[in-house]
Amino acid sequence: MYYVARVDEEKCATYNCKQCTLFCPEANTLMFDERKNAAYVNEPRCKGCALCVYVCSDLLKRDCITMEMVTTE
Amino acid sequence: MGLRYVQPAPGFKQYLPKDYVDLIDFGPFGKEVDASQIGQFKEILEEHPMCAGCWMAYFVRVFYASLPNPEDTIVLGTAGCARLALSQAAVPFIYGNYGDTNAVASGLTRALNLRFPDKQKDVIAIAGDGGLMDIGFSMTMHSWFRKEKFTTIMVDNEVYGNTGGQESGMSPKGVQLKMAPKGKKFDKLPATELAKLAGCVYVVKIAPTNIKRLSKVIKRAILAARHFGPTFIHAYTSCNIEYSIPTEEVLRDAREREKKDFGFEEYMTDEVKAFFEEIEKKKKEVKA
Amino acid sequence: MPEQKVVDIDYLLKEAPRERHFITGAQAMAEAVKRANVDMAIAYPITPQSEVMHLVGDLYAQGYLKDYYRAEEEYGTMSAIAGASRAGVRVFTATSGPGLLRGIEAIASWPGHRIPAVLGVLTRVVNAPLSIQPDNIELAYLLHSGVVLLHAENQQDVFDMTLAAFAISEMVDVYIPVAVATEGFFVTHAKGYVEMTPEDMKLPPRDPYKAPVPVTDCEVPPARIQRDAPVQKSNFMSYLIHAVWQQEVWSSTQRAMKYIYKYLNGPIEVVNPDADVFVVASGCAAAQGREAVRYAQEEGLNVGLVKIKSIRPFPAQEVREALKNAKGVVIPEHNIEGWLSKEVKAAIPNSGIVVDGPRVYGGMTLPVELIMEEIYKILGIKQEKKVVI
Amino acid sequence: MATKTKRYNIRIAGVGGQGVVTSAHILGNAMSAAGKYASLVPFFGSEKRMAPVEAYVRASDEPIYEVGEVVYPNVIMIYHPQVITHGKSYTMPFYSGLKENGIVIINTDVDVLTDEDKKVLDDLNTQIVMYNATGLAMDIAGTELATNMAMLGFFFGITKLVSFEHIEQAVRERFLGNTFVASGGTASLDSAIEKKFKRKVELLEKNMQVIKKSFKIVEEQGWTEEKEPVNA
């Protein structure tokens, strides 16, 4: 069981910001889908640091990302 | 030419892993990518075992996204955290011995110049504070004195992170770490000042808080090294483990340190300045 | 400098005409470098090696080499040699005693990095108290590094072995560094006759793509092993990768043997194969041994010499064969530990016939008289006192 | 059984400034010029004026394999009496290691050997030559710097290893042509030599006269080695 970041894509799509993707320490993990105009997380690669949450919530006050507990199947 | 070696043989592509195919189709090879587009193209850096929230891992990510010529770039690293990520990229990486990056890079750069006098091959040594300013100090300094044409990047986490948190020459004075049980007795080494004195033509001190600026100085350091001599970037890349920074706070920490003692500094010789001005001018002309 | 034409390796090493010169060992090493089509050399001073790299510097000034510089210290030198070699050029450097030890961390990694470099080792005392004289204890440290180690008896050997070293190290089935050692001062600073190939002939250039492990030049995919430190995978991966890789490195050392036969007439030389007593020696101790054989002949004693040219790979089988009828074996050495004696004793079934010594250390000369004393003892000859002690 | 080789293992002891090492080179080169064999061990260390200096040369009709200092010489040449009287020597007494039937040549104007020394040397059947080589150098060449030439003259006069022409060739090579060690400083040295060439030629001439005279002295004194060649 471990934490991963999850993006509320609908909410995220209301902004055009991409800021979280610019601060994720991991490559090819927190991506931006141009068609949806929203960020998304490649969950198996997410290490759960929550930096994106800091950027989205603490700095930008947009609260589109949450940390969630997932289970490997 | 370098681009050729990442291309699979005809008919072979369908058998390759998705990550590799993505790299060919959506990677930065042969294109001019902007690091601030990360998240929208396939990066050459792959998964790596660096800690969650590591600011050094973030630096390495931006670094690889900023290479002006990734298909003709060779990266050198040494013992320490950074190489755990540095080695996981679709760019040739050399892991030598302890603190030897700048000596190996000296030989490598000279030899590449002998073999490919008409081609630009970028050589970049990236090591930590221990590798460059402690164990590899003389090799770092002398590569600069000799005016070797490659870029040196110090990812400074102010500690030996990979060996379990010992004091380094770049740890701040007073900080209590392993092997400094009563606190560090002397100041952080003045790395950028040493670089200037030793003859680096382009020297930057930076905390990675602004991707555009960070990417720009990485590109500049590499371009200046091609033509003029050694270049040096001193980047603050905190160790959230040894300095007990909650992972979600590492950006906040970087911004604080930037205000306190890691304010952006960019030094360049007049020659290098004129070179960049010329490039900017040409860019504007193309746009216009 | 004369225009040098590239000639075939076998031709240069085995057939090319030779002319006799009376030169120092340092000159002999540089003369070999001159004929080896070396791209780049990196130097760092230490007595008694410095003379070699001065001369190689002169070669660079004359245009024989394309690049040359004085490095910061030996670790920097050996690391830069690794960097240059990985980029595909032919490289050379030389060092002595403490310098070798300072550089040995890098040197010991050359075989694993599959670096075909040539290293001159001009021996000198290691350890305190300080001396600059030619004790060869430093070679004991090289024995376990995976490099091919040749030990030259005299100026001629220095020339032949150095030139052959470049050829051997770049053979695809070898592709590891070759060190050519000889005693400092005794050989480097003394003159001897050397039969040399013409200076207008040189080896073919290094072909960086004729290699078991690709060079790092962004023209070909790099070897995976070079990018991934196996330690970051898992313990078992790292055991496994390191083990198979090192196994291959040491097999490469063994595979160098056939080229030692081809270019250096084999790893050993036997003088008077039917002797009762053998002096077994390497480097300039072999010269003392050769002299002892002459002394013994004049006195009517049946003494032979087994000179060991290749220390790594060690010619265990050849030594065993050469000594199979020996009644006694004397192993003179220029070091306190007797590393050669240990190697020989481990190679033969009856190690009891080996006399440990004579040994001189601190870089002192090895008087032939000391070897003779051991021979007299083995043969049960009571020696008359003939000298003032 | 092989025939005995004519072989000389020579230890030269003197003091700094006397040209001990230079004469060792000349000795070796003269052998080489005669198509014979020689090897020498240059002395390395701090060479100060009037401090002990030693050089070692092996000379033979046959190839020489051995290297290193000569510990058991059969020829000892003492360039300065202080080597004996003041113990300016690396080995004490000065004849330590000397083999049977050897030769000892000492530059001195007075008898510097004690009775005890003489007994030891006699027991070893040593040929002892004492002569004021410095005086000879002063008389002929007008400089004590030619002492080493007189000593060389005595050695070659006694042993007849090479001819006068070979010695001249070696001395000429040493004074006029520098082929020994190429290093950074060689180029500047060469031009300096060129400037002083005339003086060098004169010096060479004087040196050769000293050697010629010392050959004559050997004849007159009957020092020529008439015994069995010594065996090293």
CSV table of N, CA and C in Angstrom, one decimal, chain C residues 197-294:
chain,number,residue,atom,x,y,z
C,197,THR,N,63.2,-1.0,-34.5
C,197,THR,CA,62.6,-1.0,-35.9
C,197,THR,C,62.8,0.5,-36.4
C,198,PRO,N,62.7,0.7,-37.7
C,198,PRO,CA,62.9,2.0,-38.3
C,198,PRO,C,61.9,3.0,-37.7
C,199,GLU,N,62.4,4.2,-37.6
C,199,GLU,CA,61.5,5.2,-36.9
C,199,GLU,C,60.4,5.8,-37.9
C,200,ASP,N,60.6,5.4,-39.2
C,200,ASP,CA,59.5,5.9,-40.1
C,200,ASP,C,58.4,4.8,-40.3
C,201,MET,N,58.4,3.9,-39.4
C,201,MET,CA,57.3,2.9,-39.5
C,201,MET,C,56.5,2.9,-38.2
C,202,LYS,N,55.2,2.8,-38.3
C,202,LYS,CA,54.4,2.8,-37.1
C,202,LYS,C,53.3,1.8,-37.2
C,203,LEU,N,52.7,1.4,-36.0
C,203,LEU,CA,51.6,0.5,-36.0
C,203,LEU,C,50.4,1.2,-36.6
C,204,PRO,N,49.4,0.3,-37.1
C,204,PRO,CA,48.2,0.9,-37.6
C,204,PRO,C,47.5,1.6,-36.4
C,205,PRO,N,46.7,2.7,-36.8
C,205,PRO,CA,46.0,3.4,-35.7
C,205,PRO,C,45.0,2.5,-35.0
C,206,ARG,N,44.6,2.9,-33.8
C,206,ARG,CA,43.5,2.2,-33.1
C,206,ARG,C,42.2,2.2,-33.9
C,207,ASP,N,41.6,1.1,-34.0
C,207,ASP,CA,40.2,1.1,-34.6
C,207,ASP,C,39.3,0.9,-33.4
C,208,PRO,N,38.6,2.0,-33.0
C,208,PRO,CA,37.8,2.0,-31.8
C,208,PRO,C,36.6,1.1,-32.0
C,209,TYR,N,36.2,0.7,-33.2
C,209,TYR,CA,35.0,-0.1,-33.4
C,209,TYR,C,35.4,-1.6,-33.4
C,210,LYS,N,36.7,-1.9,-33.4
C,210,LYS,CA,37.1,-3.3,-33.3
C,210,LYS,C,37.3,-3.6,-31.9
C,211,ALA,N,36.2,-3.8,-31.2
C,211,ALA,CA,36.2,-3.8,-29.7
C,211,ALA,C,35.1,-4.7,-29.2
C,212,PRO,N,35.4,-5.4,-28.1
C,212,PRO,CA,34.3,-6.2,-27.5
C,212,PRO,C,33.3,-5.3,-26.7
C,213,VAL,N,33.7,-4.2,-26.3
C,213,VAL,CA,32.9,-3.3,-25.6
C,213,VAL,C,32.9,-1.9,-26.3
C,214,PRO,N,31.8,-1.4,-26.7
C,214,PRO,CA,31.9,-0.2,-27.6
C,214,PRO,C,32.5,1.0,-26.9
C,215,VAL,N,33.1,1.8,-27.7
C,215,VAL,CA,33.6,3.1,-27.1
C,215,VAL,C,32.4,4.0,-26.9
C,216,THR,N,32.7,5.0,-26.0
C,216,THR,CA,31.6,6.0,-25.7
C,216,THR,C,31.8,7.2,-26.5
C,217,ASP,N,31.2,7.3,-27.7
C,217,ASP,CA,31.5,8.4,-28.6
C,217,ASP,C,30.2,8.9,-29.3
C,218,CYS,N,29.0,8.4,-28.8
C,218,CYS,CA,27.7,8.8,-29.4
C,218,CYS,C,27.6,8.4,-30.8
C,219,GLU,N,28.4,7.5,-31.3
C,219,GLU,CA,28.3,7.0,-32.7
C,219,GLU,C,27.7,5.6,-32.7
C,220,VAL,N,27.9,4.9,-31.6
C,220,VAL,CA,27.4,3.6,-31.4
C,220,VAL,C,26.7,3.5,-30.0
C,221,PRO,N,25.7,2.6,-29.9
C,221,PRO,CA,25.1,2.5,-28.6
C,221,PRO,C,26.1,2.1,-27.5
C,222,PRO,N,26.1,2.8,-26.4
C,222,PRO,CA,27.0,2.4,-25.3
C,222,PRO,C,26.7,1.1,-24.7
C,223,ALA,N,27.7,0.5,-24.1
C,223,ALA,CA,27.4,-0.8,-23.4
C,223,ALA,C,26.6,-0.5,-22.1
C,224,ARG,N,25.6,-1.3,-22.0
C,224,ARG,CA,24.7,-1.1,-20.8
C,224,ARG,C,25.4,-1.1,-19.5
C,225,ILE,N,26.4,-2.0,-19.4
C,225,ILE,CA,27.2,-2.1,-18.2
C,225,ILE,C,27.9,-0.8,-17.8
C,226,GLN,N,28.2,0.0,-18.9
C,226,GLN,CA,28.9,1.2,-18.6
C,226,GLN,C,28.0,2.3,-18.0
C,227,ARG,N,26.6,2.2,-18.3
C,227,ARG,CA,25.8,3.2,-17.7
C,227,ARG,C,25.2,2.8,-16.4
C,228,ASP,N,24.9,1.5,-16.2
C,228,ASP,CA,24.2,1.1,-15.0
C,228,ASP,C,25.2,0.6,-14.0
C,229,ALA,N,25.3,1.2,-12.9
C,229,ALA,CA,26.1,0.7,-11.8
C,229,ALA,C,25.2,-0.5,-11.2
C,230,PRO,N,25.6,-1.7,-11.3
C,230,PRO,CA,24.7,-2.8,-11.0
C,230,PRO,C,24.2,-2.8,-9.5
C,231,VAL,N,25.0,-2.1,-8.7
C,231,VAL,CA,24.7,-2.0,-7.3
C,231,VAL,C,23.3,-1.4,-7.1
C,232,GLN,N,22.8,-0.6,-8.0
C,232,GLN,CA,21.5,0.0,-7.8
C,232,GLN,C,20.3,-0.9,-8.2
C,233,LYS,N,20.6,-2.1,-8.7
C,233,LYS,CA,19.6,-3.0,-9.1
C,233,LYS,C,19.2,-3.8,-7.8
C,234,SER,N,20.0,-4.8,-7.5
C,234,SER,CA,19.7,-5.6,-6.3
C,234,SER,C,21.0,-6.2,-5.9
C,235,ASN,N,21.2,-6.7,-4.7
C,235,ASN,CA,22.4,-7.3,-4.4
C,235,ASN,C,22.7,-8.4,-5.3
C,236,PHE,N,21.7,-9.3,-5.6
C,236,PHE,CA,22.0,-10.4,-6.4
C,236,PHE,C,22.4,-10.1,-7.9
C,237,MET,N,21.8,-9.0,-8.4
C,237,MET,CA,22.1,-8.5,-9.7
C,237,MET,C,23.6,-8.1,-9.6
C,238,SER,N,23.9,-7.3,-8.6
C,238,SER,CA,25.3,-6.8,-8.5
C,238,SER,C,26.3,-7.8,-8.4
C,239,TYR,N,26.0,-8.9,-7.5
C,239,TYR,CA,27.0,-10.0,-7.4
C,239,TYR,C,27.2,-10.6,-8.8
C,240,LEU,N,26.1,-10.9,-9.4
C,240,LEU,CA,26.1,-11.6,-10.7
C,240,LEU,C,26.8,-10.8,-11.8
C,241,ILE,N,26.4,-9.6,-11.9
C,241,ILE,CA,27.0,-8.8,-13.0
C,241,ILE,C,28.5,-8.6,-12.8
C,242,HIS,N,28.9,-8.3,-11.5
C,242,HIS,CA,30.3,-8.1,-11.2
C,242,HIS,C,31.1,-9.4,-11.5
C,243,ALA,N,30.5,-10.5,-11.0
C,243,ALA,CA,31.2,-11.8,-11.1
C,243,ALA,C,31.5,-12.2,-12.6
C,244,VAL,N,30.4,-12.1,-13.4
C,244,VAL,CA,30.6,-12.6,-14.8
C,244,VAL,C,31.5,-11.6,-15.5
C,245,TRP,N,31.4,-10.4,-15.2
C,245,TRP,CA,32.3,-9.4,-15.9
C,245,TRP,C,33.7,-9.6,-15.5
C,246,GLN,N,34.0,-9.7,-14.2
C,246,GLN,CA,35.4,-9.9,-13.8
C,246,GLN,C,35.9,-11.2,-14.3
C,247,GLN,N,35.1,-12.2,-14.4
C,247,GLN,CA,35.5,-13.5,-14.9
C,247,GLN,C,36.0,-13.3,-16.4
C,248,GLU,N,35.3,-12.5,-17.1
C,248,GLU,CA,35.6,-12.2,-18.5
C,248,GLU,C,36.9,-11.4,-18.5
C,249,VAL,N,37.1,-10.5,-17.6
C,249,VAL,CA,38.3,-9.7,-17.6
C,249,VAL,C,39.5,-10.6,-17.4
C,250,TRP,N,39.4,-11.5,-16.4
C,250,TRP,CA,40.6,-12.4,-16.1
C,250,TRP,C,40.8,-13.4,-17.2
C,251,SER,N,39.7,-13.8,-17.9
C,251,SER,CA,39.9,-14.7,-19.0
C,251,SER,C,40.6,-13.9,-20.1
C,252,SER,N,40.3,-12.6,-20.2
C,252,SER,CA,41.0,-11.8,-21.2
C,252,SER,C,42.5,-11.8,-20.9
C,253,THR,N,42.8,-11.7,-19.7
C,253,THR,CA,44.2,-11.7,-19.3
C,253,THR,C,44.9,-13.0,-19.7
C,254,GLN,N,44.2,-14.1,-19.5
C,254,GLN,CA,44.7,-15.4,-20.0
C,254,GLN,C,44.9,-15.4,-21.5
C,255,ARG,N,43.9,-14.8,-22.2
C,255,ARG,CA,43.9,-14.9,-23.6
C,255,ARG,C,45.1,-14.0,-24.2
C,256,ALA,N,45.6,-13.1,-23.4
C,256,ALA,CA,46.8,-12.4,-23.8
C,256,ALA,C,48.0,-13.3,-24.1
C,257,MET,N,48.0,-14.5,-23.4
C,257,MET,CA,49.1,-15.4,-23.5
C,257,MET,C,49.5,-15.7,-24.9
C,258,LYS,N,48.5,-15.9,-25.8
C,258,LYS,CA,48.9,-16.4,-27.1
C,258,LYS,C,49.6,-15.3,-27.9
C,259,TYR,N,49.3,-14.0,-27.5
C,259,TYR,CA,50.0,-12.9,-28.2
C,259,TYR,C,51.4,-12.7,-27.6
C,260,ILE,N,51.5,-13.1,-26.3
C,260,ILE,CA,52.8,-13.0,-25.7
C,260,ILE,C,53.7,-14.1,-26.4
C,261,TYR,N,53.2,-15.2,-26.7
C,261,TYR,CA,53.9,-16.2,-27.5
C,261,TYR,C,54.3,-15.6,-28.9
C,262,LYS,N,53.3,-15.0,-29.5
C,262,LYS,CA,53.5,-14.5,-30.9
C,262,LYS,C,54.5,-13.4,-31.0
C,263,TYR,N,54.4,-12.4,-30.1
C,263,TYR,CA,55.2,-11.2,-30.3
C,263,TYR,C,56.4,-11.2,-29.4
C,264,LEU,N,56.4,-11.9,-28.3
C,264,LEU,CA,57.5,-11.8,-27.3
C,264,LEU,C,58.2,-13.1,-27.1
C,265,ASN,N,58.0,-14.1,-28.0
C,265,ASN,CA,58.6,-15.4,-27.9
C,265,ASN,C,58.3,-16.1,-26.6
C,266,GLY,N,57.1,-15.9,-26.2
C,266,GLY,CA,56.6,-16.7,-25.0
C,266,GLY,C,56.9,-16.0,-23.7
C,267,PRO,N,56.2,-16.4,-22.7
C,267,PRO,CA,56.2,-15.8,-21.4
C,267,PRO,C,57.5,-16.0,-20.6
C,268,ILE,N,58.3,-17.0,-21.0
C,268,ILE,CA,59.5,-17.3,-20.3
C,268,ILE,C,60.7,-17.5,-21.2
C,269,GLU,N,61.9,-17.4,-20.7
C,269,GLU,CA,63.1,-17.7,-21.5
C,269,GLU,C,63.9,-18.6,-20.7
C,270,VAL,N,64.3,-19.7,-21.2
C,270,VAL,CA,65.1,-20.7,-20.5
C,270,VAL,C,66.6,-20.7,-21.0
C,271,VAL,N,67.5,-20.5,-20.1
C,271,VAL,CA,68.9,-20.6,-20.5
C,271,VAL,C,69.4,-21.9,-19.8
C,272,ASN,N,70.1,-22.8,-20.6
C,272,ASN,CA,70.6,-24.0,-20.1
C,272,ASN,C,69.5,-24.9,-19.5
C,273,PRO,N,68.6,-25.4,-20.3
C,273,PRO,CA,67.4,-26.1,-19.8
C,273,PRO,C,67.8,-27.4,-19.1
C,274,ASP,N,69.0,-28.0,-19.2
C,274,ASP,CA,69.3,-29.2,-18.5
C,274,ASP,C,70.0,-29.0,-17.2
C,275,ALA,N,69.9,-27.8,-16.7
C,275,ALA,CA,70.7,-27.4,-15.5
C,275,ALA,C,70.2,-28.2,-14.3
C,276,ASP,N,71.1,-28.3,-13.3
C,276,ASP,CA,70.7,-28.9,-12.0
C,276,ASP,C,70.0,-27.8,-11.1
C,277,VAL,N,70.6,-26.6,-11.2
C,277,VAL,CA,70.0,-25.5,-10.3
C,277,VAL,C,69.6,-24.4,-11.3
C,278,PHE,N,68.4,-23.9,-11.0
C,278,PHE,CA,67.9,-22.8,-11.8
C,278,PHE,C,67.8,-21.5,-11.0
C,279,VAL,N,68.1,-20.4,-11.6
C,279,VAL,CA,67.8,-19.1,-11.1
C,279,VAL,C,66.5,-18.7,-11.8
C,280,VAL,N,65.4,-18.4,-11.0
C,280,VAL,CA,64.2,-18.0,-11.7
C,280,VAL,C,64.0,-16.5,-11.3
C,281,ALA,N,63.9,-15.7,-12.3
C,281,ALA,CA,63.8,-14.3,-12.0
C,281,ALA,C,63.1,-13.5,-13.1
C,282,SER,N,62.7,-12.3,-12.7
C,282,SER,CA,62.0,-11.4,-13.6
C,282,SER,C,62.7,-10.0,-13.5
C,283,GLY,N,62.4,-9.2,-14.6
C,283,GLY,CA,63.0,-7.9,-14.5
C,283,GLY,C,64.5,-7.9,-14.5
C,284,CYS,N,65.1,-6.9,-13.9
C,284,CYS,CA,66.5,-6.9,-13.9
C,284,CYS,C,67.2,-7.9,-13.0
C,285,ALA,N,66.4,-8.5,-12.1
C,285,ALA,CA,66.9,-9.6,-11.3
C,285,ALA,C,67.3,-10.8,-12.3
C,286,ALA,N,66.6,-10.8,-13.4
C,286,ALA,CA,66.9,-11.8,-14.4
C,286,ALA,C,68.3,-11.6,-15.1
C,287,ALA,N,68.6,-10.3,-15.2
C,287,ALA,CA,70.0,-9.9,-15.7
C,287,ALA,C,71.1,-10.4,-14.7
C,288,GLN,N,70.8,-10.2,-13.4
C,288,GLN,CA,71.7,-10.7,-12.4
C,288,GLN,C,71.8,-12.2,-12.5
C,289,GLY,N,70.7,-12.9,-12.7
C,289,GLY,CA,70.6,-14.3,-12.9
C,289,GLY,C,71.4,-14.8,-14.1
C,290,ARG,N,71.3,-14.0,-15.2
C,290,ARG,CA,72.0,-14.4,-16.4
C,290,ARG,C,73.5,-14.3,-16.1
C,291,GLU,N,73.9,-13.3,-15.3
C,291,GLU,CA,75.3,-13.2,-15.0
C,291,GLU,C,75.8,-14.3,-14.1
C,292,ALA,N,74.9,-14.7,-13.2
C,292,ALA,CA,75.2,-15.9,-12.3
C,292,ALA,C,75.4,-17.1,-13.1
C,293,VAL,N,74.6,-17.3,-14.1
C,293,VAL,CA,74.8,-18.5,-15.0
C,293,VAL,C,76.2,-18.5,-15.6
C,294,ARG,N,76.6,-17.3,-16.0
C,294,ARG,CA,78.0,-17.1,-16.6
C,294,ARG,C,79.1,-17.4,-15.5
